[in-house]
Amino acid sequence: MSGFDKDWLALREPVDSKARNSDLLSRLGGHLLQSRPNPGEGGRALVDIGCGTGSTYRSLMRALPEEITSSLHWSLLDYDPLLLAEAERRIGKANDTLVYQQHDLNDLDGLDLDGTAFVTASALFDLCSEAFCRRFRDHLVKSRCGLYAALNYDGRTHWSIEHPLDQIAVQDFNRHQRTDKGFGPALGPDATAILQQLFSEAGYQVVTGESPWEMRADDARLQRAFLEGFRQPLTEIGSLDPRELDTWLAFRIDAISAPESLCVVGHTDLLALPL
Ligand SMILES: C[S@@+](CC[C@H](N)C(=O)[O-])C[C@H]1O[C@@H](n2cnc3c(N)ncnc32)[C@H](O)[C@@H]1O
């Protein structure tokens, strides 16, 4: 339904997990520790939006100290029933401290954040428009809720083994990132900067940190899938003719197995803390 395939999400999860900015994770932990548990919930409530199959849940439950994870109450939210079903298959049935919620984020009024300490999200805000982010920010402000928004693509993709068409391919890919992904014209590489501005304007303390993917020869399956994901956007934008595109993709796929090859895809994490 969403166009995000569970196998693609599974391929990227280990690299996402390694990439997450550790400073921001420890700040998030520190802030959760200071925040008083919500008596209504009997714990600290987190809502993970655009949860997919639960990658953020798994990463945070691994990265945060037990003293915090044992007090967390999670709501995993997505509009795609297939991804929610896969999340449930991998994590387990809903219980007192974990619920699954099928909800379209475009309906922000229907997103109940009362008593929620933090909204979390990964690989989501680059799909969103500025207008959506502004409405979303206003919604969080009403509940004095914090935001952890990880793995927003920042527009920088580099290969250590270069090809003359790399720059134009990345430019076209980035242009396509700004097309509508269901929330209006997407922010693409500007997502973190816009979130930072919006939440700072609302008086939040905002911290950002880099979380680049670093893919080598042993990430061959992810690299190949990532490159195959260039074909449709580059065809739609059209700066490269089909022969150039085929040549470029064939070169890039061939270069994956070179022992010295490294592909870096820039991402940024953001933490917005209500003061
Ligand atoms: C790139 S995936 C990231 C999934 C997960 N956070 C992760 O890091 O693996 C984006 C997720 O946002 C969800 N999504 C996209 N538009 C949505 C909407 N309007 N309402 C709710 N979820 C949405 C998709 O179904 C998908 O699970």
PDB file of C-alpha atoms and ligand atoms in Angstrom:
ATOM      1  CA  MET A   1       0.000   0.000   0.000  1.00  0.00           C
ATOM      2  CA  SER A   2       2.674   2.586   0.963  1.00  0.00           C
ATOM      3  CA  GLY A   3       5.157   1.490  -1.687  1.00  0.00           C
ATOM      4  CA  PHE A   4       7.690   0.650   1.038  1.00  0.00           C
ATOM      5  CA  ASP A   5       8.505  -2.989   0.771  1.00  0.00           C
ATOM      6  CA  LYS A   6       9.252  -4.965   3.952  1.00  0.00           C
ATOM      7  CA  ASP A   7      12.293  -6.564   2.295  1.00  0.00           C
ATOM      8  CA  TRP A   8      13.761  -3.132   1.466  1.00  0.00           C
ATOM      9  CA  LEU A   9      13.166  -1.993   5.060  1.00  0.00           C
ATOM     10  CA  ALA A  10      14.815  -5.189   6.351  1.00  0.00           C
ATOM     11  CA  LEU A  11      17.846  -4.637   4.097  1.00  0.00           C
ATOM     12  CA  ARG A  12      18.401  -1.108   5.304  1.00  0.00           C
ATOM     13  CA  GLU A  13      17.747  -1.714   9.003  1.00  0.00           C
ATOM     14  CA  PRO A  14      21.267  -2.880  10.046  1.00  0.00           C
ATOM     15  CA  VAL A  15      22.926   0.020   8.211  1.00  0.00           C
ATOM     16  CA  ASP A  16      20.363   2.483   9.622  1.00  0.00           C
ATOM     17  CA  SER A  17      20.977   1.115  13.076  1.00  0.00           C
ATOM     18  CA  LYS A  18      24.751   1.545  12.783  1.00  0.00           C
ATOM     19  CA  ALA A  19      24.318   5.032  11.315  1.00  0.00           C
ATOM     20  CA  ARG A  20      22.088   6.507  14.047  1.00  0.00           C
ATOM     21  CA  ASN A  21      23.862   9.367  15.790  1.00  0.00           C
ATOM     22  CA  SER A  22      24.974   8.066  19.199  1.00  0.00           C
ATOM     23  CA  ASP A  23      25.174  11.496  20.830  1.00  0.00           C
ATOM     24  CA  LEU A  24      21.508  12.147  20.022  1.00  0.00           C
ATOM     25  CA  LEU A  25      20.536   8.702  21.295  1.00  0.00           C
ATOM     26  CA  SER A  26      22.189   9.374  24.649  1.00  0.00           C
ATOM     27  CA  ARG A  27      20.587  12.825  24.859  1.00  0.00           C
ATOM     28  CA  LEU A  28      17.208  11.231  24.148  1.00  0.00           C
ATOM     29  CA  GLY A  29      17.894   8.704  26.912  1.00  0.00           C
ATOM     30  CA  GLY A  30      18.892  11.468  29.349  1.00  0.00           C
ATOM     31  CA  HIS A  31      15.773  13.448  28.569  1.00  0.00           C
ATOM     32  CA  LEU A  32      13.496  10.421  28.959  1.00  0.00           C
ATOM     33  CA  LEU A  33      15.121   9.674  32.310  1.00  0.00           C
ATOM     34  CA  GLN A  34      14.420  13.210  33.531  1.00  0.00           C
ATOM     35  CA  SER A  35      10.845  13.223  32.249  1.00  0.00           C
ATOM     36  CA  ARG A  36       8.392  12.025  34.860  1.00  0.00           C
ATOM     37  CA  PRO A  37       6.472   8.898  33.877  1.00  0.00           C
ATOM     38  CA  ASN A  38       2.940   9.766  32.821  1.00  0.00           C
ATOM     39  CA  PRO A  39       0.723   8.442  35.651  1.00  0.00           C
ATOM     40  CA  GLY A  40      -2.168   7.785  33.209  1.00  0.00           C
ATOM     41  CA  GLU A  41       0.084   5.510  31.153  1.00  0.00           C
ATOM     42  CA  GLY A  42       2.079   4.103  34.068  1.00  0.00           C
ATOM     43  CA  GLY A  43       5.241   4.781  32.039  1.00  0.00           C
ATOM     44  CA  ARG A  44       6.829   7.073  29.454  1.00  0.00           C
ATOM     45  CA  ALA A  45       4.781   7.123  26.282  1.00  0.00           C
ATOM     46  CA  LEU A  46       6.388   7.126  22.827  1.00  0.00           C
ATOM     47  CA  VAL A  47       4.583   7.198  19.478  1.00  0.00           C
ATOM     48  CA  ASP A  48       6.675   5.992  16.516  1.00  0.00           C
ATOM     49  CA  ILE A  49       5.137   7.460  13.357  1.00  0.00           C
ATOM     50  CA  GLY A  50       5.689   5.837   9.960  1.00  0.00           C
ATOM     51  CA  CYS A  51       6.962   2.852  11.949  1.00  0.00           C
ATOM     52  CA  GLY A  52       7.184   0.462   8.985  1.00  0.00           C
ATOM     53  CA  THR A  53       8.137  -2.921  10.449  1.00  0.00           C
ATOM     54  CA  GLY A  54       9.395  -1.424  13.735  1.00  0.00           C
ATOM     55  CA  SER A  55      13.026  -0.520  13.019  1.00  0.00           C
ATOM     56  CA  THR A  56      13.034   2.500  15.357  1.00  0.00           C
ATOM     57  CA  TYR A  57      11.438   0.473  18.151  1.00  0.00           C
ATOM     58  CA  ARG A  58      14.115  -2.226  17.838  1.00  0.00           C
ATOM     59  CA  SER A  59      16.974   0.287  17.651  1.00  0.00           C
ATOM     60  CA  LEU A  60      15.868   2.326  20.647  1.00  0.00           C
ATOM     61  CA  MET A  61      15.077  -0.725  22.768  1.00  0.00           C
ATOM     62  CA  ARG A  62      18.665  -1.893  22.074  1.00  0.00           C
ATOM     63  CA  ALA A  63      20.386   1.476  22.446  1.00  0.00           C
ATOM     64  CA  LEU A  64      18.696   2.891  25.568  1.00  0.00           C
ATOM     65  CA  PRO A  65      19.497   1.657  29.087  1.00  0.00           C
ATOM     66  CA  GLU A  66      17.171  -0.943  30.619  1.00  0.00           C
ATOM     67  CA  GLU A  67      16.198   1.525  33.336  1.00  0.00           C
ATOM     68  CA  ILE A  68      14.485   3.528  30.566  1.00  0.00           C
ATOM     69  CA  THR A  69      13.272   0.806  28.204  1.00  0.00           C
ATOM     70  CA  SER A  70      11.469  -0.971  31.055  1.00  0.00           C
ATOM     71  CA  SER A  71       9.303   2.134  31.585  1.00  0.00           C
ATOM     72  CA  LEU A  72       8.393   2.787  27.937  1.00  0.00           C
ATOM     73  CA  HIS A  73       4.900   2.495  26.501  1.00  0.00           C
ATOM     74  CA  TRP A  74       5.007   2.321  22.714  1.00  0.00           C
ATOM     75  CA  SER A  75       2.488   3.057  20.048  1.00  0.00           C
ATOM     76  CA  LEU A  76       3.730   1.968  16.595  1.00  0.00           C
ATOM     77  CA  LEU A  77       1.820   3.863  13.912  1.00  0.00           C
ATOM     78  CA  ASP A  78       1.703   3.450  10.154  1.00  0.00           C
ATOM     79  CA  TYR A  79      -0.996   3.634   7.488  1.00  0.00           C
ATOM     80  CA  ASP A  80       0.183   0.462   5.767  1.00  0.00           C
ATOM     81  CA  PRO A  81      -1.539  -2.635   7.211  1.00  0.00           C
ATOM     82  CA  LEU A  82       1.005  -4.999   5.630  1.00  0.00           C
ATOM     83  CA  LEU A  83       3.943  -3.268   7.311  1.00  0.00           C
ATOM     84  CA  LEU A  84       2.082  -3.175  10.636  1.00  0.00           C
ATOM     85  CA  ALA A  85       1.388  -6.906  10.311  1.00  0.00           C
ATOM     86  CA  GLU A  86       5.107  -7.520   9.687  1.00  0.00           C
ATOM     87  CA  ALA A  87       5.974  -5.342  12.709  1.00  0.00           C
ATOM     88  CA  GLU A  88       3.641  -7.453  14.836  1.00  0.00           C
ATOM     89  CA  ARG A  89       5.095 -10.685  13.436  1.00  0.00           C
ATOM     90  CA  ARG A  90       8.624  -9.548  14.330  1.00  0.00           C
ATOM     91  CA  ILE A  91       7.965  -7.834  17.669  1.00  0.00           C
ATOM     92  CA  GLY A  92       4.986  -9.726  19.057  1.00  0.00           C
ATOM     93  CA  LYS A  93       1.331  -9.133  19.793  1.00  0.00           C
ATOM     94  CA  ALA A  94       0.068  -5.895  21.327  1.00  0.00           C
ATOM     95  CA  ASN A  95       0.246  -5.860  25.113  1.00  0.00           C
ATOM     96  CA  ASP A  96       0.076  -3.409  28.052  1.00  0.00           C
ATOM     97  CA  THR A  97       3.185  -1.546  26.877  1.00  0.00           C
ATOM     98  CA  LEU A  98       2.896  -1.822  23.074  1.00  0.00           C
ATOM     99  CA  VAL A  99       0.090  -1.084  20.634  1.00  0.00           C
ATOM    100  CA  TYR A 100      -0.119  -0.996  16.841  1.00  0.00           C
ATOM    101  CA  GLN A 101      -2.104   1.805  15.264  1.00  0.00           C
ATOM    102  CA  GLN A 102      -3.187   2.030  11.633  1.00  0.00           C
ATOM    103  CA  HIS A 103      -3.511   5.735  10.914  1.00  0.00           C
ATOM    104  CA  ASP A 104      -2.859   8.166   8.046  1.00  0.00           C
ATOM    105  CA  LEU A 105      -0.632  10.963   9.339  1.00  0.00           C
ATOM    106  CA  ASN A 106      -2.372  13.456   7.088  1.00  0.00           C
ATOM    107  CA  ASP A 107      -5.165  13.253   9.675  1.00  0.00           C
ATOM    108  CA  LEU A 108      -3.217  14.997  12.451  1.00  0.00           C
ATOM    109  CA  ASP A 109      -6.360  15.850  14.438  1.00  0.00           C
ATOM    110  CA  GLY A 110      -6.907  12.114  14.848  1.00  0.00           C
ATOM    111  CA  LEU A 111      -3.386  11.620  16.257  1.00  0.00           C
ATOM    112  CA  ASP A 112      -3.800  11.642  20.029  1.00  0.00           C
ATOM    113  CA  LEU A 113      -0.580  12.767  21.731  1.00  0.00           C
ATOM    114  CA  ASP A 114      -1.975  13.470  25.194  1.00  0.00           C
ATOM    115  CA  GLY A 115       0.575  12.257  27.719  1.00  0.00           C
ATOM    116  CA  THR A 116       3.129  11.376  25.021  1.00  0.00           C
ATOM    117  CA  ALA A 117       6.733  12.213  26.000  1.00  0.00           C
ATOM    118  CA  PHE A 118       8.250  11.820  22.520  1.00  0.00           C
ATOM    119  CA  VAL A 119       7.215  11.201  18.956  1.00  0.00           C
ATOM    120  CA  THR A 120       9.876   9.168  17.171  1.00  0.00           C
ATOM    121  CA  ALA A 121      10.358   8.655  13.427  1.00  0.00           C
ATOM    122  CA  SER A 122      13.013   7.326  11.071  1.00  0.00           C
ATOM    123  CA  ALA A 123      13.415   7.866   7.349  1.00  0.00           C
ATOM    124  CA  LEU A 124      10.116   9.753   7.269  1.00  0.00           C
ATOM    125  CA  PHE A 125      10.462  13.527   7.213  1.00  0.00           C
ATOM    126  CA  ASP A 126      12.276  13.726   3.867  1.00  0.00           C
ATOM    127  CA  LEU A 127       8.972  12.425   2.433  1.00  0.00           C
ATOM    128  CA  CYS A 128       6.984  15.234   4.073  1.00  0.00           C
ATOM    129  CA  SER A 129       6.208  18.755   2.901  1.00  0.00           C
ATOM    130  CA  GLU A 130       6.996  21.957   4.775  1.00  0.00           C
ATOM    131  CA  ALA A 131       3.255  22.627   5.220  1.00  0.00           C
ATOM    132  CA  PHE A 132       2.795  19.190   6.798  1.00  0.00           C
ATOM    133  CA  CYS A 133       5.822  19.712   9.096  1.00  0.00           C
ATOM    134  CA  ARG A 134       4.413  23.049  10.258  1.00  0.00           C
ATOM    135  CA  ARG A 135       1.015  21.473  11.111  1.00  0.00           C
ATOM    136  CA  PHE A 136       2.811  18.552  12.745  1.00  0.00           C
ATOM    137  CA  ARG A 137       4.995  20.928  14.818  1.00  0.00           C
ATOM    138  CA  ASP A 138       1.874  22.815  15.997  1.00  0.00           C
ATOM    139  CA  HIS A 139       0.279  19.509  16.977  1.00  0.00           C
ATOM    140  CA  LEU A 140       3.311  18.490  19.072  1.00  0.00           C
ATOM    141  CA  VAL A 141       3.534  21.891  20.731  1.00  0.00           C
ATOM    142  CA  LYS A 142      -0.059  21.513  22.030  1.00  0.00           C
ATOM    143  CA  SER A 143       1.026  18.427  24.008  1.00  0.00           C
ATOM    144  CA  ARG A 144       4.547  19.725  24.853  1.00  0.00           C
ATOM    145  CA  CYS A 145       5.822  16.586  23.201  1.00  0.00           C
ATOM    146  CA  GLY A 146       9.436  16.073  22.056  1.00  0.00           C
ATOM    147  CA  LEU A 147      10.591  14.750  18.688  1.00  0.00           C
ATOM    148  CA  TYR A 148      13.342  12.289  17.704  1.00  0.00           C
ATOM    149  CA  ALA A 149      13.489  12.286  13.892  1.00  0.00           C
ATOM    150  CA  ALA A 150      16.314  10.086  12.626  1.00  0.00           C
ATOM    151  CA  LEU A 151      17.808   9.256   9.241  1.00  0.00           C
ATOM    152  CA  ASN A 152      16.579  12.144   7.118  1.00  0.00           C
ATOM    153  CA  TYR A 153      18.392  11.985   3.763  1.00  0.00           C
ATOM    154  CA  ASP A 154      20.585  15.098   3.371  1.00  0.00           C
ATOM    155  CA  GLY A 155      21.185  15.017  -0.399  1.00  0.00           C
ATOM    156  CA  ARG A 156      24.846  13.930  -0.277  1.00  0.00           C
ATOM    157  CA  THR A 157      25.689  10.627  -1.963  1.00  0.00           C
ATOM    158  CA  HIS A 158      29.325   9.855  -2.830  1.00  0.00           C
ATOM    159  CA  TRP A 159      31.163   6.833  -4.172  1.00  0.00           C
ATOM    160  CA  SER A 160      34.896   6.341  -3.539  1.00  0.00           C
ATOM    161  CA  ILE A 161      35.192   4.872  -7.047  1.00  0.00           C
ATOM    162  CA  GLU A 162      33.931   7.730  -9.167  1.00  0.00           C
ATOM    163  CA  HIS A 163      32.077   7.832 -12.497  1.00  0.00           C
ATOM    164  CA  PRO A 164      31.710  11.027 -14.596  1.00  0.00           C
ATOM    165  CA  LEU A 165      27.887  10.818 -14.402  1.00  0.00           C
ATOM    166  CA  ASP A 166      27.696  10.494 -10.577  1.00  0.00           C
ATOM    167  CA  GLN A 167      27.008  14.160  -9.993  1.00  0.00           C
ATOM    168  CA  ILE A 168      24.198  14.486 -12.492  1.00  0.00           C
ATOM    169  CA  ALA A 169      22.643  11.201 -11.311  1.00  0.00           C
ATOM    170  CA  VAL A 170      22.604  12.395  -7.686  1.00  0.00           C
ATOM    171  CA  GLN A 171      21.264  15.807  -8.732  1.00  0.00           C
ATOM    172  CA  ASP A 172      18.345  14.150 -10.555  1.00  0.00           C
ATOM    173  CA  PHE A 173      17.738  11.766  -7.670  1.00  0.00           C
ATOM    174  CA  ASN A 174      17.604  14.731  -5.267  1.00  0.00           C
ATOM    175  CA  ARG A 175      15.212  16.606  -7.560  1.00  0.00           C
ATOM    176  CA  HIS A 176      12.948  13.587  -7.543  1.00  0.00           C
ATOM    177  CA  GLN A 177      13.150  13.441  -3.743  1.00  0.00           C
ATOM    178  CA  ARG A 178      11.279  16.753  -3.699  1.00  0.00           C
ATOM    179  CA  THR A 179       8.232  15.441  -5.567  1.00  0.00           C
ATOM    180  CA  ASP A 180       4.994  14.618  -3.751  1.00  0.00           C
ATOM    181  CA  LYS A 181       5.232  11.465  -1.619  1.00  0.00           C
ATOM    182  CA  GLY A 182       1.737  11.802  -0.141  1.00  0.00           C
ATOM    183  CA  PHE A 183       2.182  14.914   2.016  1.00  0.00           C
ATOM    184  CA  GLY A 184       2.520  17.601  -0.688  1.00  0.00           C
ATOM    185  CA  PRO A 185       5.885  18.605  -2.279  1.00  0.00           C
ATOM    186  CA  ALA A 186       8.461  16.682  -0.252  1.00  0.00           C
ATOM    187  CA  LEU A 187      11.305  18.420   1.599  1.00  0.00           C
ATOM    188  CA  GLY A 188      13.800  15.773   0.505  1.00  0.00           C
ATOM    189  CA  PRO A 189      17.304  16.927   1.520  1.00  0.00           C
ATOM    190  CA  ASP A 190      15.907  20.030   3.328  1.00  0.00           C
ATOM    191  CA  ALA A 191      13.906  18.070   5.907  1.00  0.00           C
ATOM    192  CA  THR A 192      16.267  18.468   8.861  1.00  0.00           C
ATOM    193  CA  ALA A 193      16.914  22.185   8.269  1.00  0.00           C
ATOM    194  CA  ILE A 194      13.176  22.923   8.056  1.00  0.00           C
ATOM    195  CA  LEU A 195      12.344  20.864  11.162  1.00  0.00           C
ATOM    196  CA  GLN A 196      15.155  22.613  13.014  1.00  0.00           C
ATOM    197  CA  GLN A 197      13.790  26.025  12.056  1.00  0.00           C
ATOM    198  CA  LEU A 198      10.154  25.149  12.864  1.00  0.00           C
ATOM    199  CA  PHE A 199      10.870  23.665  16.287  1.00  0.00           C
ATOM    200  CA  SER A 200      13.356  26.412  17.227  1.00  0.00           C
ATOM    201  CA  GLU A 201      10.696  29.022  16.388  1.00  0.00           C
ATOM    202  CA  ALA A 202       8.360  27.229  18.815  1.00  0.00           C
ATOM    203  CA  GLY A 203      10.954  27.538  21.624  1.00  0.00           C
ATOM    204  CA  TYR A 204      12.254  23.953  21.537  1.00  0.00           C
ATOM    205  CA  GLN A 205      15.926  23.152  22.066  1.00  0.00           C
ATOM    206  CA  VAL A 206      16.988  21.487  18.816  1.00  0.00           C
ATOM    207  CA  VAL A 207      20.089  19.341  18.355  1.00  0.00           C
ATOM    208  CA  THR A 208      21.133  17.672  15.119  1.00  0.00           C
ATOM    209  CA  GLY A 209      23.820  15.124  14.285  1.00  0.00           C
ATOM    210  CA  GLU A 210      25.017  13.289  11.225  1.00  0.00           C
ATOM    211  CA  SER A 211      24.007   9.666  10.618  1.00  0.00           C
ATOM    212  CA  PRO A 212      25.533   8.686   7.274  1.00  0.00           C
ATOM    213  CA  TRP A 213      25.189   5.253   5.727  1.00  0.00           C
ATOM    214  CA  GLU A 214      28.633   3.846   4.978  1.00  0.00           C
ATOM    215  CA  MET A 215      28.220   0.920   2.616  1.00  0.00           C
ATOM    216  CA  ARG A 216      31.088  -1.347   1.584  1.00  0.00           C
ATOM    217  CA  ALA A 217      31.397  -4.532  -0.466  1.00  0.00           C
ATOM    218  CA  ASP A 218      29.743  -6.611   2.269  1.00  0.00           C
ATOM    219  CA  ASP A 219      26.608  -4.426   2.024  1.00  0.00           C
ATOM    220  CA  ALA A 220      26.268  -5.561  -1.605  1.00  0.00           C
ATOM    221  CA  ARG A 221      22.551  -6.429  -1.444  1.00  0.00           C
ATOM    222  CA  LEU A 222      21.617  -3.082   0.070  1.00  0.00           C
ATOM    223  CA  GLN A 223      23.882  -1.207  -2.364  1.00  0.00           C
ATOM    224  CA  ARG A 224      22.356  -2.991  -5.329  1.00  0.00           C
ATOM    225  CA  ALA A 225      18.780  -2.307  -4.148  1.00  0.00           C
ATOM    226  CA  PHE A 226      19.704   1.328  -3.433  1.00  0.00           C
ATOM    227  CA  LEU A 227      21.080   1.711  -6.967  1.00  0.00           C
ATOM    228  CA  GLU A 228      18.100  -0.031  -8.545  1.00  0.00           C
ATOM    229  CA  GLY A 229      15.993   2.573  -6.733  1.00  0.00           C
ATOM    230  CA  PHE A 230      17.654   5.243  -8.925  1.00  0.00           C
ATOM    231  CA  ARG A 231      16.247   3.903 -12.185  1.00  0.00           C
ATOM    232  CA  GLN A 232      12.681   5.142 -11.992  1.00  0.00           C
ATOM    233  CA  PRO A 233      13.418   8.608 -10.521  1.00  0.00           C
ATOM    234  CA  LEU A 234      16.230   9.217 -13.018  1.00  0.00           C
ATOM    235  CA  THR A 235      14.033   8.084 -15.900  1.00  0.00           C
ATOM    236  CA  GLU A 236      11.281  10.451 -14.746  1.00  0.00           C
ATOM    237  CA  ILE A 237      13.604  13.449 -14.347  1.00  0.00           C
ATOM    238  CA  GLY A 238      15.308  12.576 -17.613  1.00  0.00           C
ATOM    239  CA  SER A 239      18.668  14.420 -17.693  1.00  0.00           C
ATOM    240  CA  LEU A 240      20.357  11.148 -18.663  1.00  0.00           C
ATOM    241  CA  ASP A 241      19.196   9.308 -21.784  1.00  0.00           C
ATOM    242  CA  PRO A 242      18.338   5.600 -21.318  1.00  0.00           C
ATOM    243  CA  ARG A 243      21.742   4.447 -22.650  1.00  0.00           C
ATOM    244  CA  GLU A 244      23.667   6.732 -20.306  1.00  0.00           C
ATOM    245  CA  LEU A 245      21.517   5.594 -17.406  1.00  0.00           C
ATOM    246  CA  ASP A 246      22.130   1.913 -18.205  1.00  0.00           C
ATOM    247  CA  THR A 247      25.880   2.520 -18.541  1.00  0.00           C
ATOM    248  CA  TRP A 248      26.033   4.422 -15.269  1.00  0.00           C
ATOM    249  CA  LEU A 249      24.007   1.829 -13.346  1.00  0.00           C
ATOM    250  CA  ALA A 250      26.033  -1.062 -14.790  1.00  0.00           C
ATOM    251  CA  PHE A 251      29.288   0.677 -13.740  1.00  0.00           C
ATOM    252  CA  ARG A 252      27.997   1.427 -10.246  1.00  0.00           C
ATOM    253  CA  ILE A 253      26.710  -2.116  -9.694  1.00  0.00           C
ATOM    254  CA  ASP A 254      29.965  -3.578 -10.974  1.00  0.00           C
ATOM    255  CA  ALA A 255      32.014  -1.361  -8.633  1.00  0.00           C
ATOM    256  CA  ILE A 256      30.183  -2.598  -5.510  1.00  0.00           C
ATOM    257  CA  SER A 257      32.386  -5.682  -5.207  1.00  0.00           C
ATOM    258  CA  ALA A 258      35.709  -3.819  -5.392  1.00  0.00           C
ATOM    259  CA  PRO A 259      37.366  -4.258  -1.976  1.00  0.00           C
ATOM    260  CA  GLU A 260      38.177  -0.540  -1.686  1.00  0.00           C
ATOM    261  CA  SER A 261      34.697   0.625  -2.678  1.00  0.00           C
ATOM    262  CA  LEU A 262      32.740   2.820  -0.277  1.00  0.00           C
ATOM    263  CA  CYS A 263      29.385   4.476  -0.822  1.00  0.00           C
ATOM    264  CA  VAL A 264      28.380   7.189   1.669  1.00  0.00           C
ATOM    265  CA  VAL A 265      24.778   8.386   1.794  1.00  0.00           C
ATOM    266  CA  GLY A 266      24.327  11.415   4.035  1.00  0.00           C
ATOM    267  CA  HIS A 267      21.570  11.478   6.650  1.00  0.00           C
ATOM    268  CA  THR A 268      20.873  13.681   9.645  1.00  0.00           C
ATOM    269  CA  ASP A 269      19.158  12.945  12.965  1.00  0.00           C
ATOM    270  CA  LEU A 270      17.315  15.597  14.942  1.00  0.00           C
ATOM    271  CA  LEU A 271      16.173  15.871  18.533  1.00  0.00           C
ATOM    272  CA  ALA A 272      13.706  18.628  19.482  1.00  0.00           C
ATOM    273  CA  LEU A 273      13.248  19.052  23.232  1.00  0.00           C
ATOM    274  CA  PRO A 274      10.398  21.056  24.708  1.00  0.00           C
ATOM    275  CA  LEU A 275      11.792  23.507  27.294  1.00  0.00           C
TER     276      LEU A 275
HETATM  277  C1  LIG B   1      11.002   4.954   4.501  1.00  0.00           C
HETATM  278  S1  LIG B   1       9.765   4.098   5.393  1.00  0.00           S
HETATM  279  C2  LIG B   1      10.502   4.088   7.020  1.00  0.00           C
HETATM  280  C3  LIG B   1       9.948   3.010   7.902  1.00  0.00           C
HETATM  281  C4  LIG B   1      10.595   2.885   9.288  1.00  0.00           C
HETATM  282  N1  LIG B   1      10.471   4.083  10.056  1.00  0.00           N
HETATM  283  C5  LIG B   1      12.051   2.504   9.149  1.00  0.00           C
HETATM  284  O1  LIG B   1      12.921   3.326   9.487  1.00  0.00           O
HETATM  285  O2  LIG B   1      12.332   1.386   8.683  1.00  0.00           O
HETATM  286  C6  LIG B   1       8.458   5.328   5.564  1.00  0.00           C
HETATM  287  C7  LIG B   1       7.277   4.822   6.350  1.00  0.00           C
HETATM  288  O3  LIG B   1       6.287   5.864   6.439  1.00  0.00           O
HETATM  289  C8  LIG B   1       5.010   5.301   6.251  1.00  0.00           C
HETATM  290  N2  LIG B   1       4.104   6.360   5.764  1.00  0.00           N
HETATM  291  C9  LIG B   1       4.224   7.058   4.609  1.00  0.00           C
HETATM  292  N3  LIG B   1       3.199   7.915   4.489  1.00  0.00           N
HETATM  293  C10 LIG B   1       2.417   7.755   5.591  1.00  0.00           C
HETATM  294  C11 LIG B   1       1.216   8.354   6.039  1.00  0.00           C
HETATM  295  N4  LIG B   1       0.598   9.293   5.313  1.00  0.00           N
HETATM  296  N5  LIG B   1       0.702   7.964   7.224  1.00  0.00           N
HETATM  297  C12 LIG B   1       1.321   7.005   7.970  1.00  0.00           C
HETATM  298  N6  LIG B   1       2.461   6.389   7.593  1.00  0.00           N
HETATM  299  C13 LIG B   1       3.002   6.761   6.418  1.00  0.00           C
HETATM  300  C14 LIG B   1       5.238   4.187   5.231  1.00  0.00           C
HETATM  301  O4  LIG B   1       4.196   3.226   5.234  1.00  0.00           O
HETATM  302  C15 LIG B   1       6.574   3.628   5.689  1.00  0.00           C
HETATM  303  O5  LIG B   1       6.405   2.632   6.661  1.00  0.00           O
END
